[in-house]
Coordinates of C-alpha atoms and ligand atoms in Angstrom, one line a residue:
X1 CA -37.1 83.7 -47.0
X2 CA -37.7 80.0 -48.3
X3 CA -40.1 78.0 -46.4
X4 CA -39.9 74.2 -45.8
X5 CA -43.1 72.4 -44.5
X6 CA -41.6 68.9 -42.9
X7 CA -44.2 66.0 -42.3
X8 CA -43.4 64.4 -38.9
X9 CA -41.7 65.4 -36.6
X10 CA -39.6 62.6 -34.8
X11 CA -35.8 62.7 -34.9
X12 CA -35.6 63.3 -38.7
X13 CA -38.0 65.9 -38.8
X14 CA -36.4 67.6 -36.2
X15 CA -32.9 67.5 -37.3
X16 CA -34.0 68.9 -40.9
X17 CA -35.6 71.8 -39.0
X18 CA -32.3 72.2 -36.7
X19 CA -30.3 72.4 -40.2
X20 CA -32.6 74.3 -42.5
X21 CA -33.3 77.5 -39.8
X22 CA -29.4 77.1 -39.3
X23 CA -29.4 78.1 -42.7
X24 CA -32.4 80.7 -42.0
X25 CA -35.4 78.7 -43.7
X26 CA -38.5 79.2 -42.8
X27 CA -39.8 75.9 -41.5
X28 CA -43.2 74.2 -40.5
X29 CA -43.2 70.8 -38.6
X30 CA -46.6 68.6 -38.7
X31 CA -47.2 66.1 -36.8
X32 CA -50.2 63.6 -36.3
X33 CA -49.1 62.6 -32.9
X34 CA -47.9 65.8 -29.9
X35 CA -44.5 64.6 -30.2
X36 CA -44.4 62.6 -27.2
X37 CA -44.2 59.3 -28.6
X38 CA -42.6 58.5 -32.0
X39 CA -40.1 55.9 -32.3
X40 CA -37.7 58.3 -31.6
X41 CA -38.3 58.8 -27.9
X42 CA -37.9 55.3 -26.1
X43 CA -35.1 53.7 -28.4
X44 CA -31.8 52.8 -27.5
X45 CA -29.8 55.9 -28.5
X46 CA -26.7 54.2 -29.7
X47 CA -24.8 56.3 -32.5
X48 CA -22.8 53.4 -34.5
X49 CA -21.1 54.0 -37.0
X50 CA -20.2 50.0 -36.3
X51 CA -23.3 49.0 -38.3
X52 CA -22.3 49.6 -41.8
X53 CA -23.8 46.3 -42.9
X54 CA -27.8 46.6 -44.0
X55 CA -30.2 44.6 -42.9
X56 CA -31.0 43.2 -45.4
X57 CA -28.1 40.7 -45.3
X58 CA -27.5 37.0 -46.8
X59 CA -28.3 35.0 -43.5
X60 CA -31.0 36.8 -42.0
X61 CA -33.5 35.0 -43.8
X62 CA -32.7 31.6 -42.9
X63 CA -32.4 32.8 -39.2
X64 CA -35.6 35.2 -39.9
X65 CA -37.5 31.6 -40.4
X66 CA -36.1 29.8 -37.9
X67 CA -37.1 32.4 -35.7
X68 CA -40.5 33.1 -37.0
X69 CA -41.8 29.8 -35.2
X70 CA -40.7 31.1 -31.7
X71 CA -43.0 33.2 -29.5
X72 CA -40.5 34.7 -27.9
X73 CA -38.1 35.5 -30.9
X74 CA -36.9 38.8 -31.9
X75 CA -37.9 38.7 -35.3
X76 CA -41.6 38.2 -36.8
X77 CA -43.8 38.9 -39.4
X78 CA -47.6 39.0 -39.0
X79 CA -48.8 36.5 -41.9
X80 CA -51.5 38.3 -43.5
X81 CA -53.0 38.6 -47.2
X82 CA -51.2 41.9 -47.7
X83 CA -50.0 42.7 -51.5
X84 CA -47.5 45.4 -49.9
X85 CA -46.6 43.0 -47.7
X86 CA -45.3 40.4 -50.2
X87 CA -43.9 42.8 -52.4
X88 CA -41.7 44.1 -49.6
X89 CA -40.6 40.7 -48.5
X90 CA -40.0 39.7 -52.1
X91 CA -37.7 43.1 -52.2
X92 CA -36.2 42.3 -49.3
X93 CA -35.4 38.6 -49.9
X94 CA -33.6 39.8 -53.5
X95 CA -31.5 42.1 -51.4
X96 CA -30.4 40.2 -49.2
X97 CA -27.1 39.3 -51.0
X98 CA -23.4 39.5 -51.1
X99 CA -23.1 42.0 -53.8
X100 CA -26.0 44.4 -52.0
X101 CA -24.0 44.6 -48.5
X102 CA -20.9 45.1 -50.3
X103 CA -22.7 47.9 -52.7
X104 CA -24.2 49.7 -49.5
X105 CA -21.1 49.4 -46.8
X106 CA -19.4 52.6 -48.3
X107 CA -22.8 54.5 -48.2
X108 CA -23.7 53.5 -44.8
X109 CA -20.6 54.1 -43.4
X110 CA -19.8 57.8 -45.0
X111 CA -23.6 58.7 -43.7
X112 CA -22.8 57.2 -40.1
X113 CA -19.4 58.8 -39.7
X114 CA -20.5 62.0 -40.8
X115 CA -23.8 61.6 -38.3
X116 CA -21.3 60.6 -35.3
X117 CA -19.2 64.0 -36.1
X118 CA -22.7 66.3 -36.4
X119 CA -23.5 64.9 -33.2
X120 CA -20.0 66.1 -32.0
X121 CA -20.6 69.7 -33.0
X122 CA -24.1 69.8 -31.5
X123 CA -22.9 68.2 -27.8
X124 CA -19.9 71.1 -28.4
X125 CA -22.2 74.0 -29.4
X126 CA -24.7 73.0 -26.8
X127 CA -22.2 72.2 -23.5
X128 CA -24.6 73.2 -21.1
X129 CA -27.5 70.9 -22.6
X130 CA -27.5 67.4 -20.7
X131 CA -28.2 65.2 -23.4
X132 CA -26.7 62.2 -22.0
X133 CA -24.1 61.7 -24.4
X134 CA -21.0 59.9 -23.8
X135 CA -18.5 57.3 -26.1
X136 CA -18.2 54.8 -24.5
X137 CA -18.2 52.3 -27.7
X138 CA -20.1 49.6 -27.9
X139 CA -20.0 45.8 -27.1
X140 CA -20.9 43.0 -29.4
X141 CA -21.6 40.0 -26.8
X142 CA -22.1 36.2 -27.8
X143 CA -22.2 32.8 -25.9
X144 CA -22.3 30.7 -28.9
X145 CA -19.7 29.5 -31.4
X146 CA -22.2 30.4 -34.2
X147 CA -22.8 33.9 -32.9
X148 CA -18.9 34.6 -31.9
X149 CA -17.9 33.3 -35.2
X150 CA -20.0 35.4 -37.1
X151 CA -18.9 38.8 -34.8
X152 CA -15.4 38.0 -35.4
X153 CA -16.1 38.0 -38.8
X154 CA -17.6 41.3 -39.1
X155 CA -15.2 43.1 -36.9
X156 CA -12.5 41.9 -39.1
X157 CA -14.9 43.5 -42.4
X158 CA -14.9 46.3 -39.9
X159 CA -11.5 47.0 -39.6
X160 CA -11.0 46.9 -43.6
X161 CA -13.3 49.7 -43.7
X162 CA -11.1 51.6 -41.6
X163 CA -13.3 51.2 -38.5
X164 CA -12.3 50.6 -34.6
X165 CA -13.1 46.6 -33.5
X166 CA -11.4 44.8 -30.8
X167 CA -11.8 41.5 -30.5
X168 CA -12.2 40.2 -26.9
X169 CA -11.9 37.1 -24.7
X170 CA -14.4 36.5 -21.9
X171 CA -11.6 38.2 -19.6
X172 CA -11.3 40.9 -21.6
X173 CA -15.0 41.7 -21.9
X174 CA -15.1 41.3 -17.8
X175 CA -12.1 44.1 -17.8
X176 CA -14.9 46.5 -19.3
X177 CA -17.9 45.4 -18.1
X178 CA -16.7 44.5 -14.1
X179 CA -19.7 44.8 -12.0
X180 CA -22.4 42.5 -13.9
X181 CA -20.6 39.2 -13.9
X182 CA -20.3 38.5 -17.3
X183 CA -21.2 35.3 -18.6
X184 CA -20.0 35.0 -22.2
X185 CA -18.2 33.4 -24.5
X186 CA -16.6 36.5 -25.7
X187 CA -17.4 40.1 -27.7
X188 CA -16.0 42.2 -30.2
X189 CA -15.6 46.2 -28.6
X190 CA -16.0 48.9 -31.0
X191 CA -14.7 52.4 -29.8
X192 CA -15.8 54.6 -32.1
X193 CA -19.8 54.0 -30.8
X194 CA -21.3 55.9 -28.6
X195 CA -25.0 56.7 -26.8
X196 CA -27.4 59.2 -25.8
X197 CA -30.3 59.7 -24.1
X198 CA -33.0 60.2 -27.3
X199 CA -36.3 61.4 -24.8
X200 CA -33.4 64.1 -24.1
X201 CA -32.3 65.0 -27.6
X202 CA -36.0 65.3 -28.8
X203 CA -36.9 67.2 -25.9
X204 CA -33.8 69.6 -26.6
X205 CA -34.5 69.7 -30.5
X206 CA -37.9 70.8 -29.9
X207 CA -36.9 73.4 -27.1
X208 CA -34.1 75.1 -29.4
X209 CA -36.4 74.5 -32.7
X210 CA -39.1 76.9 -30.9
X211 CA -37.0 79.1 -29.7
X212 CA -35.1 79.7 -33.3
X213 CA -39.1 80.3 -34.6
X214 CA -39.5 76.9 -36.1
X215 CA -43.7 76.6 -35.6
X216 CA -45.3 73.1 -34.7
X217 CA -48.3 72.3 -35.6
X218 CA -49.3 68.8 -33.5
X219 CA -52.5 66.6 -33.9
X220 CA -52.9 67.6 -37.6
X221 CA -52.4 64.3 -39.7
X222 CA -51.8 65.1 -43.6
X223 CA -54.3 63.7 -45.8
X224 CA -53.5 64.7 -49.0
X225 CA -51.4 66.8 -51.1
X226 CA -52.8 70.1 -53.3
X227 CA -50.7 69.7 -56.9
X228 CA -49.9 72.7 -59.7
X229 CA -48.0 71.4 -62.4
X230 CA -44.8 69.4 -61.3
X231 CA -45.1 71.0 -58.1
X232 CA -46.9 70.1 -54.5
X233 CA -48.5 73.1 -53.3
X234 CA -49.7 72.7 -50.3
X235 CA -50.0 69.8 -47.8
X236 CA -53.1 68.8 -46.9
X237 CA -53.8 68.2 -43.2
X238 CA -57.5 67.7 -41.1
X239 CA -56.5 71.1 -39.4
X240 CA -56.2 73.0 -42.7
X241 CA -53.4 73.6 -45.6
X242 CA -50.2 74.4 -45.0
X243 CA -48.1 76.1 -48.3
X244 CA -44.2 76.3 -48.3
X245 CA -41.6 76.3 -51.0
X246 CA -40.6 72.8 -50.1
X247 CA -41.8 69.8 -48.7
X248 CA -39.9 67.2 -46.9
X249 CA -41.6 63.9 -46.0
X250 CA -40.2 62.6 -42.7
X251 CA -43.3 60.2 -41.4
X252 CA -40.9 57.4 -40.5
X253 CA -43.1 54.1 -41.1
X254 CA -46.1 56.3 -42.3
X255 CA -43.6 57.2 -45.4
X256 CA -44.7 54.7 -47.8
X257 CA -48.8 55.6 -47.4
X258 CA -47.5 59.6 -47.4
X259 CA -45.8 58.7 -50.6
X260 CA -48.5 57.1 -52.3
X261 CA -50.5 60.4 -52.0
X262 CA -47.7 61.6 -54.0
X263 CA -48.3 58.8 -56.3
X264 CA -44.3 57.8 -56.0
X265 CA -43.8 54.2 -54.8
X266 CA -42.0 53.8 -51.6
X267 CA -41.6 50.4 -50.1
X268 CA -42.1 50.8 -46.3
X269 CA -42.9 48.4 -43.0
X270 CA -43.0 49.0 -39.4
X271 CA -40.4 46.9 -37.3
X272 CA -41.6 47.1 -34.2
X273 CA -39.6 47.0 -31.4
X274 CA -40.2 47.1 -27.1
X275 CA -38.1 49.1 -24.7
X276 CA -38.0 49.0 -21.1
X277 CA -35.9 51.0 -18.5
X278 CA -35.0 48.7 -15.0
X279 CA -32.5 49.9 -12.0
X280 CA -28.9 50.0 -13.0
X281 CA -27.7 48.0 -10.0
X282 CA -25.2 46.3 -10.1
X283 CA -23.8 48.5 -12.8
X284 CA -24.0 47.9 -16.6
X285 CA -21.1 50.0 -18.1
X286 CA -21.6 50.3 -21.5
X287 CA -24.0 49.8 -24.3
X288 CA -24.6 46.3 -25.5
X289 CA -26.0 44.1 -28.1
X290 CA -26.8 40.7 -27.1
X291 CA -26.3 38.9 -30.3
X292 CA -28.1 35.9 -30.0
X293 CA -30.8 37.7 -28.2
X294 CA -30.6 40.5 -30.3
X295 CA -31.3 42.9 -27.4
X296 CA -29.8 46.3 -27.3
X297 CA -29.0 47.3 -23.9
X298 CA -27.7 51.5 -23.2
X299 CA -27.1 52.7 -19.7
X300 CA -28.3 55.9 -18.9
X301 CA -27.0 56.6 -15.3
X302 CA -29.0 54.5 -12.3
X303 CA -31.2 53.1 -15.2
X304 CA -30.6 50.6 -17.9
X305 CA -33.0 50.6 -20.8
X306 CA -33.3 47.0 -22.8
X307 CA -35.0 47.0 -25.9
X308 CA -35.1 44.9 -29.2
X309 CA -37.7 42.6 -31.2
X310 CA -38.3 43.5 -35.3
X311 CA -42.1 43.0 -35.5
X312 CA -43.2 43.3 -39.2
X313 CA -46.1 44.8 -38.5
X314 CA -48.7 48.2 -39.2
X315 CA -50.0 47.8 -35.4
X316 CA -48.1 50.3 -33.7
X317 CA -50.3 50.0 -30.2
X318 CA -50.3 46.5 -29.6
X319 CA -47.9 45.0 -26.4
X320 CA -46.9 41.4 -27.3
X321 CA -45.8 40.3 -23.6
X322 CA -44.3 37.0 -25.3
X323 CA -41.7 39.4 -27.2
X324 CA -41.0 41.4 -24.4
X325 CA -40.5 38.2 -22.4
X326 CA -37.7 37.1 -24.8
X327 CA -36.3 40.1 -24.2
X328 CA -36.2 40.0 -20.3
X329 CA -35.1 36.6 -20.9
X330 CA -32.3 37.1 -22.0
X331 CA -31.0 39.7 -19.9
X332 CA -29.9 37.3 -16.6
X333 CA -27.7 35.1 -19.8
X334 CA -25.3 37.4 -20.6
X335 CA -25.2 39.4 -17.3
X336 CA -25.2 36.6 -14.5
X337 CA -24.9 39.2 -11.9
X338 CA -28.2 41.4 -12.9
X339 CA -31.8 40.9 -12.3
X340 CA -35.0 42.9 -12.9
X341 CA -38.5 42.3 -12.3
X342 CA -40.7 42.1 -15.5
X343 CA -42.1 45.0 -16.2
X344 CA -45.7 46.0 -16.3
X345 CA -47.4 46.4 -20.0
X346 CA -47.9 50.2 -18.4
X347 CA -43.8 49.9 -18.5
X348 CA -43.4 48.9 -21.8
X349 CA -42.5 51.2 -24.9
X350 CA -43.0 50.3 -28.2
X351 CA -42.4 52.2 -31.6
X352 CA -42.3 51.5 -35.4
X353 CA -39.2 51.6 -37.3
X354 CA -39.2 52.5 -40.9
X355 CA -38.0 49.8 -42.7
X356 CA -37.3 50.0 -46.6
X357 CA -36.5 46.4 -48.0
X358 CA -33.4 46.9 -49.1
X359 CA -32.1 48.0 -45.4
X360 CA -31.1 51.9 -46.9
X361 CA -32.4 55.3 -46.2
X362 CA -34.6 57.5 -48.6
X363 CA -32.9 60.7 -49.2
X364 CA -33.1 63.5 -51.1
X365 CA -35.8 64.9 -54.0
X366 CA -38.2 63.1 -55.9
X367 CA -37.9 63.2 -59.2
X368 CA -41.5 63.3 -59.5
X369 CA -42.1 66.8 -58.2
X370 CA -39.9 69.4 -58.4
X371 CA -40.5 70.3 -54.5
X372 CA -40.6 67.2 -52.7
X373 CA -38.0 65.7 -50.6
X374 CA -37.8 62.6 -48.5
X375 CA -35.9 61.7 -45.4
X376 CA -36.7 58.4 -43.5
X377 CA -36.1 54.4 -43.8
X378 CA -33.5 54.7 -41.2
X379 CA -34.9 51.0 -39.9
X380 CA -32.6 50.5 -36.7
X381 CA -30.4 53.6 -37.0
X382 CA -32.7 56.4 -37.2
X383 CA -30.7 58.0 -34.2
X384 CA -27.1 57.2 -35.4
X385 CA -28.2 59.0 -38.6
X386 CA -30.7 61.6 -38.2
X387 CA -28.4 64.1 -37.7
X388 CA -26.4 63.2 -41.4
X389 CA -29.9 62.8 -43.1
X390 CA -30.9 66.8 -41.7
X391 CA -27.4 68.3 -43.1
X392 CA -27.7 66.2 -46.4
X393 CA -31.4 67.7 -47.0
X394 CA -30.0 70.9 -46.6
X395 CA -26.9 70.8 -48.7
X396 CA -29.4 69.4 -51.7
X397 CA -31.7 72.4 -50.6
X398 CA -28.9 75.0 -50.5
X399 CA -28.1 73.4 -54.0
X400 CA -24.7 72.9 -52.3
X401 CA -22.2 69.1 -52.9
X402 CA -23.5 66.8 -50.4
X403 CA -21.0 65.6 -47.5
X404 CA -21.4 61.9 -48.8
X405 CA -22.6 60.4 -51.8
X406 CA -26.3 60.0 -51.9
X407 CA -27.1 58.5 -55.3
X408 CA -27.5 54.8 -53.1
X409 CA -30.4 56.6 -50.9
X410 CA -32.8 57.9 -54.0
X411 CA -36.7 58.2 -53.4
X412 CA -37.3 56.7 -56.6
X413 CA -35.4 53.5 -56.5
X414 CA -38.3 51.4 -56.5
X415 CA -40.6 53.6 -58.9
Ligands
LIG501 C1 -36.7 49.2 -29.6 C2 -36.0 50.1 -30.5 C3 -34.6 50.5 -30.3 C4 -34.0 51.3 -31.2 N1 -32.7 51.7 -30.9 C5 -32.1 52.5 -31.7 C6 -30.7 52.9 -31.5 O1 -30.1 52.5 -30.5 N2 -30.1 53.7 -32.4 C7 -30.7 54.2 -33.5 O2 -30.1 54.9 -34.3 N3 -32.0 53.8 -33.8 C8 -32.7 53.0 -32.9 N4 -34.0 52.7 -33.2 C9 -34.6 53.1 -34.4 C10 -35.1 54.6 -34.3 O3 -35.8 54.7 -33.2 C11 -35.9 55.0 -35.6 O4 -35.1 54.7 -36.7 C12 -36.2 56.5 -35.6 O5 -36.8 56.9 -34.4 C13 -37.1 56.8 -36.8 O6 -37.2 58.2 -36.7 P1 -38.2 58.9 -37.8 O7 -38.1 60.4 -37.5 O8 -37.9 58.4 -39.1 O9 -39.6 58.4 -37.4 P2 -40.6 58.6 -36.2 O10 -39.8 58.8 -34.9 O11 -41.6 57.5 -36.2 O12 -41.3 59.9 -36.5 C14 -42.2 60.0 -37.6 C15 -43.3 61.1 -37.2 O13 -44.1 61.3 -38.3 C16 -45.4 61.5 -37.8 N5 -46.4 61.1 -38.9 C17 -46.5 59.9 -39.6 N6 -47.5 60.0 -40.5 C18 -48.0 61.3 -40.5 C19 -49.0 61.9 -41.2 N7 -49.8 61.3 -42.1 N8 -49.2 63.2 -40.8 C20 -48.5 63.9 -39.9 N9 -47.5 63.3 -39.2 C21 -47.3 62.0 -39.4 C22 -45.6 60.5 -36.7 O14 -46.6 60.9 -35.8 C23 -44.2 60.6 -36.0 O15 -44.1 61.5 -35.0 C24 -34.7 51.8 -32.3 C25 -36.0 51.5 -32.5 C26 -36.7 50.7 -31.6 C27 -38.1 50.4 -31.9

């Protein structure tokens, strides 16, 4: 039997593991943390194959300025003397074109479709698991001309990818959203999203991973790598070694420093973002971005969760109140009908999205070694595509055609 030894285990991690043992791998998770609290527990959970444009988009970096002078913006970066820092804002800056959203729709899209139909087959060959899933698409809200002009224009590139997008009037948007009394200027409704509850579908990962032999070993951070020729063989952790066939590095924002000990280049920030859940009441339908606010906003039965901010940051513990207030905000805007009390810094969540510059994934080997795989720099849509990302590592395991094309998501683009 092959053995894979996966480094971290948040929603990457754990959807490898769900694909390799499917395939009857013998697999080993590490994780520096217990599991509890990566960026994949407290997020939003939307699945959307909507977003098929990167971030790393012409635009965001005149807004990205304009909002880096506001406290209680949703996008910052710490200004500090940091070499990796300016080389992944210099990255990011040249890829923020045209030509590099038009290059990466197809890719993004392929990978998000094919996630939203994993996650399909895993809600049908798990019925009885409650994992909070339901479609009930999402909604793209604005109350500017700016913001609606700018939606209408991407659900129109949206529908010449073949995707879902309605474009709505503030009526319309009251039709599915009735009990929050809407105060917009309009939204654009796309179908084909849906949600989940992701403290739900790690809890259940882990669960069925255990119970399928998959071993955990938590608290043991890897250090370093032990080399033989072209290959890694073992990985180095402060509880010991751990040897497999393969390796797959899935340490979300921790990537690029686990990479280095592979001596392969991988550009890699945290985006850090806050979550909080408040009482449903009156009812919030469906999930939500706030577009000006850039708030995501996902129902999960008597609770709402709001969450957003992009933080360019290593600081993972940190609260900043004064983001969290632009989120809270922002809520009583759109929805003229809700209120919630601020929540207590106990309340808030945070976590660290791994964000490559150029707004795409790492997938696949490293050409570097001949045992080394990566999956992470899912930035915002680590849940939408965790599940594509686990298949895909297995295919190119299995030696099998990928699903989608994957030559847009190499390791090594930056080496
Ligand atoms: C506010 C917010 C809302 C979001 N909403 C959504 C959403 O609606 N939909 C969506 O698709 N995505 C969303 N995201 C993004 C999503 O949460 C992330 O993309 C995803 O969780 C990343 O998963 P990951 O497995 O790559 O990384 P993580 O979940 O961070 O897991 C990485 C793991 O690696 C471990 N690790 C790191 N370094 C080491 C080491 N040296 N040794 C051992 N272990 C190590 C860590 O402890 C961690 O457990 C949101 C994020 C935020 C912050």
């Amino acid at each position: 039997m092959r053995s894979v030894v996966i480094v971290g285990g948040g929603i990457i991690g754990l959807f490898t593991a769900y694909y390799l043992s499917e395939e009857g791998f013998e697999v080993t998770i590490l994780d520096k943390g217990d599991l509890s609290n990566s960026c994949s527990i407290g997020n939003a959970g939307m699945i959307v194959p909507s977003h098929i444009v990167p971030l790393a988009s012409p635009g965001i970096i005149t807004k990205g300025l304009k909002w880096m002078f506001s406290s209680t913006s949703p996008f910052y970066i710490h200004p500090r003397l940091d070499l990796r820092l300016a080389q992944w804002c210099l990255l990011f800056y040249k890829a923020a074109t045209k030509k590099h959203v038009a290059y990466s729709i197809p890719y993004l899209k392929n990978l998000s479709l094919l996630s939203k139909c994993l996650y399909m087959q895993l809600a049908e060959q798990h019925a009885s698991v409650d994992l909070g899933l339901e479609e009930k698409g999402l909604l793209m809200l604005y109350k500017s001309e700016e913001a609606g002009h700018e939606e209408v224009e991407f659900a129109h590139l949206a529908r010449q990818h073949g995707l879902e997008a309605e474009v709505l009037s503030p009526e319309g948007v009251r039709k599915l959203e009735p009990y929050a009394d809407m105060d917009v200027l309009g939204g654009v409704f796309f179908p084909g999203d849906a949600h989940l509850n992701p403290a739900k579908l790690n809890a259940f990962l882990v669960q069925h991973l255990k119970s399928k032999g998959v071993k955990f070993v938590t608290n043991a951070k890897v250090l370093d790598f032990a080399f033989s020729g072209r290959a890694v063989k073992a990985v180095v952790t402060d509880k010991g070694d751990y040897a497999g066939d393969y390796v797959v590095v899935a340490a979300g924002s921790w990537s690029g420093e686990v990479a280095r000990k592979l001596k392969i280049s991988m550009p890699m920030l945290g985006g850090k973002g806050y979550s909080f859940l408040a009482d449903n009441t009156p009812a919030i339908q469906r999930p939500a971005i706030l577009t000006e606010a850039r708030v995501a906003v996902t129902p999960f039965g008597n609770k709402v969760r709001f969450g957003g901010t992009m933080e360019i940051t290593d600081d993972s513990d940190s609260i900043n109140l004064n983001r969290v207030k632009g989120i809270h905000d922002s809520i009583s805007k759109y929805y003229g009908g809700f209120s919630c009390d601020f929540p207590e810094k106990k309340e808030v969540w945070s976590g660290l999205r791994p964000c490559s510059p150029d707004g795409l994934p790492y997938i696949g080997f490293t050409e570097r070694w001949s045992n080394v795989l990566f999956g992470t720099g899912h930035s915002m849509m680590g849940i939408s595509l965790a599940p594509a990302t686990g298949k895909l590592l297995t295919e190119v395991l299995m030696n099998r055609k990928a699903s989608v094309l994957m030559d847009a998501f190499s390791p090594d683009r930056y080496n």
